[in-house]
Amino acid sequence: MSGRRTIRRVFGALPALASVALAAALTAGCSAPGGATPTAAEADPVRGEPAPSAASPYWVDPDSDAARQVRAWDRQGREEDAKALRRIADRPVALWPAWDGPAPEIRAAAKAASGTKKNVLLVAYNIPHRDCGLYSAGGAKDADAYRTWIGEFADAIGDAPATVILEPDALPHIADGCTPPEHHAERYQLLSEAVDTLKAKPRTKVYLDAGNPDWIVEPYKIAEPLRLAGIDRADGFSLNVSNFQSNASVKEYGALLSDSVGGAHYVIDTSRNGGGPLTGGRAEAWCNPPGRALGTPPTTDTRDDRLDAYLWIKRPGESDGTCRGGPEAGTWWPEYALGLARRAKS
């Protein structure tokens, strides 16, 4: 199952004010709870306590869609809504650089982050034959185009501290049979090369995406794809990207998968899993499900030796696609974002 994401970002009717216009892309798979009790450093800014970014080594974009929405609602007198939405605006979320030229966005973000001594969180999402023709279908036109793109991506990072989530869904779509067999060898090769290209940068960490426990149910089915894609040279794997599986279920799965690939470390996307997955077996449960909530704020304080971080990889508030009345994938959807923020427990 999959459903991914995010390609284009549109901020309602507001002008594009961002000096660092961070174009998005989101992915999804099929992916719960919730969240650990926040530490004092992760305290809720809505209640006037320290912003959770203080507990995170990752950069917060001051001109994100959420931040601009907060400013717009403040001007309109929607003070309570603006206060709630700061639960997104004040926290670091991943940048999904454009596939028609990733370098300008990455360089701008790295430059802005350098003044804060924070790391840039990035998602590389442009593999050929991406998303099996679903909401975020596309990707580089061929292998050579992808090699050029990932090279530009890495060069733009340069010596800046960065964490890269590498190609959400790419390996799970091999494991679930969605990606045709004739593309498997090329995909493994491209991902393996991408790991090496990115790791050649002195301060870059790389995590290969491995889906979520509701998608590839048996961890061993994704272990061999991870090995073929270069997990031994990466910093680990990512789980729950763009999905909603609980922290408890993802950590249990992550531990089993880690055991299967030599003790590799991992990160979990907690951007929208505060309420767990949509229940009732409804279709496209991964796509703009109602009633969801923000999950554990981004932090590296996980109290688990193999779990490196809880991250907001999916950009909370951006649509998964045109399901359930949503706009196009990757488009900022302020009312959905507000619902996520209002229902958050931390």
C-alpha positions as MATLAB code, in Angstrom:
seq = 'MSGRRTIRRVFGALPALASVALAAALTAGCSAPGGATPTAAEADPVRGEPAPSAASPYWVDPDSDAARQVRAWDRQGREEDAKALRRIADRPVALWPAWDGPAPEIRAAAKAASGTKKNVLLVAYNIPHRDCGLYSAGGAKDADAYRTWIGEFADAIGDAPATVILEPDALPHIADGCTPPEHHAERYQLLSEAVDTLKAKPRTKVYLDAGNPDWIVEPYKIAEPLRLAGIDRADGFSLNVSNFQSNASVKEYGALLSDSVGGAHYVIDTSRNGGGPLTGGRAEAWCNPPGRALGTPPTTDTRDDRLDAYLWIKRPGESDGTCRGGPEAGTWWPEYALGLARRAKS';
ca = [
       0.000    0.000    0.000;
       1.270    3.370   -0.600;
       0.318    6.761   -1.395;
       2.622    9.382   -1.615;
       3.016   12.543   -1.936;
       4.177   15.736   -2.433;
       5.381   17.513   -5.114;
       4.082   20.912   -5.367;
       3.483   23.369   -2.584;
       0.929   26.131   -2.794;
       0.199   28.455    0.101;
      -3.430   29.351   -0.398;
      -3.767   32.802   -1.857;
      -0.786   34.244   -0.041;
       2.184   35.476   -2.082;
       5.385   33.488   -2.021;
       7.285   35.494    0.553;
       9.841   32.904    1.531;
      13.412   33.797    0.837;
      14.070   30.115    1.230;
      11.192   28.695   -0.761;
      11.242   25.121    0.260;
       9.480   23.020   -2.341;
       8.085   19.842   -1.012;
       7.385   16.376   -1.758;
       5.870   13.824    0.349;
       5.508   10.284    0.289;
       3.593    7.807    1.999;
       3.420    4.140    2.238;
       1.134    2.603    4.416;
       2.025    3.443    7.818;
       1.137    4.775   14.614;
       1.323    6.000   18.940;
       1.878    7.806   19.783;
       4.058    9.580   21.396;
       6.390    9.594   24.258;
       5.796   12.093   26.999;
       7.666   15.246   25.974;
      10.653   16.302   27.960;
      10.860   19.810   29.360;
      12.948   20.854   26.400;
      10.229   19.596   24.074;
       7.526   21.525   25.892;
       4.567   22.922   24.033;
       5.060   26.494   22.762;
       1.282   26.904   22.775;
       1.457   26.967   26.567;
       4.298   29.443   26.550;
       6.995   26.908   27.394;
      10.327   26.498   25.569;
      10.001   25.634   21.889;
      10.713   21.970   21.135;
      13.328   22.986   18.597;
      15.622   23.606   21.562;
      15.782   19.837   22.038;
      16.390   19.189   18.369;
      19.567   19.652   16.338;
      17.515   20.434   13.210;
      16.868   23.806   11.591;
      13.434   25.451   11.775;
      12.461   27.348    8.617;
      11.143   30.778    9.668;
       9.382   31.183    6.310;
       7.654   27.814    6.080;
       4.038   27.648    4.955;
       3.040   27.112    8.570;
       5.009   30.145    9.745;
       3.466   32.359    7.076;
       0.034   31.020    7.923;
       0.572   31.919   11.573;
       1.447   35.473   10.577;
      -1.555   35.709    8.274;
      -3.962   34.467   10.944;
      -2.477   36.857   13.488;
      -3.199   39.728   11.094;
      -6.734   38.445   10.606;
      -7.374   38.257   14.333;
      -7.432   34.432   14.417;
      -5.170   34.451   17.444;
      -6.156   31.082   18.897;
      -5.735   29.356   15.545;
      -2.370   31.026   15.051;
      -1.268   29.924   18.515;
      -2.236   26.318   17.812;
      -0.491   26.291   14.436;
       2.781   27.318   16.082;
       2.984   23.676   17.096;
       4.018   23.154   13.474;
       5.647   26.481   12.649;
       8.058   26.369   15.595;
       9.318   22.852   14.876;
      11.757   21.527   12.280;
      10.287   19.746    9.281;
      12.041   18.204    6.309;
      12.698   19.990    3.063;
      11.827   18.055   -0.112;
      13.921   19.790   -2.811;
      12.466   20.090   -6.290;
      13.289   17.466   -8.863;
      13.866   20.039  -11.576;
      16.839   21.478   -9.708;
      17.425   20.793   -6.011;
      20.532   22.900   -5.483;
      19.082   26.420   -4.921;
      16.736   25.318   -2.144;
      19.353   23.214   -0.411;
      22.008   25.933   -0.538;
      19.566   28.550    0.777;
      18.464   26.299    3.630;
      22.039   25.343    4.519;
      23.057   28.995    4.568;
      20.120   29.948    6.786;
      20.772   27.012    9.097;
      24.464   27.854    9.447;
      23.606   30.896   11.525;
      21.671   28.743   13.987;
      24.244   25.936   14.182;
      21.505   23.458   13.251;
      21.394   20.578   10.762;
      19.280   20.668    7.631;
      16.787   17.806    7.284;
      16.315   16.822    3.638;
      14.411   14.243    1.608;
      15.743   12.973   -1.712;
      12.663   11.933   -3.688;
      13.214   11.648   -7.420;
      13.931    7.988   -8.214;
      12.799    6.916  -11.714;
       9.349    5.261  -11.858;
       8.450    6.837   -8.520;
       5.229    5.979   -6.654;
       3.968    3.407   -9.173;
       1.763    5.907  -11.002;
      -0.051    7.100   -7.857;
      -0.507   10.647   -6.545;
       3.218   11.451   -6.615;
       4.077    9.580   -9.776;
       7.094   10.712  -11.741;
      10.744   10.974  -10.878;
      13.845   11.396  -12.981;
      13.374   10.355  -16.594;
      16.143    7.768  -16.489;
      19.132    6.522  -14.522;
      21.562    9.097  -15.893;
      19.187   11.936  -15.094;
      18.906   10.641  -11.542;
      22.661   10.409  -11.132;
      22.945   14.027  -12.247;
      20.181   15.087   -9.861;
      21.576   13.315   -6.806;
      25.016   14.713   -7.614;
      23.596   18.245   -7.633;
      21.775   17.448   -4.389;
      24.972   16.315   -2.662;
      27.098   19.143   -4.046;
      24.589   21.685   -2.727;
      24.949   20.210    0.768;
      28.700   20.526    0.608;
      30.253   20.689    4.077;
      27.016   21.670    5.842;
      25.611   19.319    8.492;
      22.661   17.518    6.935;
      20.459   14.462    7.366;
      18.986   12.935    4.215;
      16.044   10.548    4.017;
      16.748    8.679    0.800;
      13.866    7.913   -1.556;
      10.728    7.203    0.475;
       8.813    4.180   -0.874;
      11.508    3.143   -3.336;
      12.446   -0.092   -1.563;
       8.996   -0.903   -0.125;
       7.587   -0.703   -3.652;
      10.073   -3.378   -4.673;
       9.173   -5.511   -1.681;
       5.408   -5.268   -2.291;
       5.707   -5.991   -6.019;
       4.452   -2.591   -7.141;
       7.646   -1.686   -8.985;
       8.007   -3.987  -12.031;
      10.863   -6.506  -11.797;
      12.637   -5.042  -14.809;
      13.368   -1.896  -12.765;
      14.671   -3.608   -9.634;
      18.353   -3.970  -10.496;
      18.593   -0.382  -11.703;
      16.880    0.911   -8.580;
      19.224   -0.973   -6.264;
      22.197    0.349   -8.205;
      20.959    3.947   -8.136;
      20.222    3.859   -4.426;
      23.577    2.280   -3.635;
      25.345    4.940   -5.686;
      23.269    7.657   -4.025;
      24.338    6.451   -0.589;
      27.988    6.741   -1.633;
      27.502   10.125   -3.307;
      25.823   11.612   -0.250;
      28.147    9.972    2.270;
      31.117   11.467    0.437;
      30.075   14.748    2.039;
      31.812   15.061    5.402;
      28.797   15.936    7.596;
      25.912   14.186    5.863;
      23.901   11.344    7.378;
      21.811    9.093    5.115;
      18.818    6.900    5.974;
      17.330    4.538    3.370;
      13.556    4.368    3.572;
      12.026    1.064    4.681;
       8.282    1.739    4.755;
       6.223    0.988    7.840;
       4.884   -2.040    9.747;
       1.424   -1.835    8.196;
       2.862   -1.954    4.694;
       5.676   -4.500    4.608;
       4.398   -6.540    7.531;
       7.285   -9.009    7.780;
      10.548   -7.107    8.368;
      12.636   -9.767    6.635;
      10.972   -8.851    3.325;
      12.590   -5.428    3.362;
      15.916   -6.548    4.843;
      17.403   -7.898    1.613;
      16.349   -4.815   -0.409;
      18.053   -2.662    2.210;
      21.241   -4.707    1.922;
      21.222   -4.474   -1.868;
      20.728   -0.708   -1.656;
      23.756   -0.181    0.600;
      22.460   -0.120    4.162;
      25.917   -1.177    5.330;
      27.305    2.183    4.119;
      24.334    4.332    5.161;
      23.644    5.622    8.667;
      20.484    3.538    8.904;
      16.897    3.367    7.674;
      13.735    5.460    8.043;
      10.269    4.243    9.016;
       6.694    5.566    8.919;
       7.373    8.313    6.376;
       4.115   10.113    5.615;
       2.209    7.536    7.595;
       0.416    7.224   10.901;
       1.571    4.071   12.669;
       2.150    4.448   16.410;
       5.568    4.910   17.955;
       5.135    1.635   19.832;
       4.393   -0.435   16.730;
       7.098    1.247   14.666;
       9.749    0.790   17.366;
       8.907   -2.901   17.697;
       9.170   -3.284   13.927;
      12.332   -1.180   13.783;
      14.068   -3.358   16.366;
      13.273   -6.514   14.388;
      14.391   -4.977   11.119;
      17.554   -3.654   12.736;
      18.384   -7.166   13.927;
      17.921   -8.375   10.343;
      20.412   -5.899    8.892;
      23.286   -6.066   11.320;
      22.037   -3.728   14.014;
      21.467   -0.703   11.773;
      20.109    2.432   13.404;
      16.858    4.069   12.300;
      14.641    7.160   12.509;
      10.841    7.441   12.754;
       8.545    9.981   11.101;
       6.222   11.193   13.879;
       4.809   14.181   12.026;
       1.197   12.955   12.055;
       1.036    9.806   14.152;
      -0.146   11.292   17.442;
      -3.556    9.656   17.072;
      -2.384    6.487   15.380;
      -3.682    5.177   12.051;
      -7.222    5.515   10.750;
      -9.283    2.554   11.901;
     -12.089    0.630   10.250;
     -10.294   -0.645    7.160;
     -11.267    2.388    5.113;
      -9.819    2.835    1.639;
      -6.678    4.936    1.266;
      -6.294    5.193    5.027;
      -2.924    6.860    4.441;
      -4.368    9.713    2.360;
      -5.552   12.789    4.283;
      -7.249   10.695    6.975;
      -9.561   12.677    9.258;
      -9.051   13.074   12.973;
      -5.249   12.664   13.022;
      -2.814   14.558   15.239;
       0.795   15.701   15.366;
       3.066   13.163   17.008;
       6.224   13.319   19.106;
       8.068   16.593   18.454;
      11.357   16.216   16.556;
      14.176   15.204   18.862;
      17.233   13.000   19.087;
      16.459   12.260   22.737;
      14.852    8.876   22.093;
      16.310    6.863   24.993;
      16.880    4.002   22.575;
      20.380    3.136   21.399;
      19.307    2.238   17.871;
      16.594    4.863   17.383;
      18.506    7.971   16.340;
      15.617   10.441   16.149;
      11.939   11.185   15.966;
      11.599   13.419   12.899;
       8.893   15.283   11.029;
       9.714   14.020    7.561;
       6.299   14.439    6.024;
       5.464   18.148    6.164;
       2.383   18.251    8.399;
      -0.346   20.292    6.753;
       0.580   19.406    3.182;
      -1.957   17.314    1.324;
      -1.335   13.662    0.474;
      -3.368   14.037   -2.718;
      -6.848   14.801   -3.993;
      -8.500   12.207   -1.755;
     -11.038   13.256    0.918;
     -11.417   16.691   -0.583;
      -7.740   17.562   -0.390;
      -5.801   19.693   -2.869;
      -3.020   18.276   -5.048;
      -0.243   16.344   -3.346;
       2.209   18.648   -1.641;
      -0.147   21.623   -1.485;
      -0.407   23.467    1.825;
      -3.833   22.836    3.387;
      -4.193   25.171    6.393;
      -7.396   23.767    7.862;
      -6.027   20.216    7.833;
      -2.847   21.499    9.459;
      -4.915   23.246   12.126;
      -6.734   19.999   12.914;
      -3.451   18.167   13.357;
      -2.194   20.869   15.684;
      -5.372   21.153   17.778;
      -5.497   17.424   18.415;
      -1.809   17.136   19.334;
      -0.969   15.982   22.847;
       2.437   17.632   22.873;
];
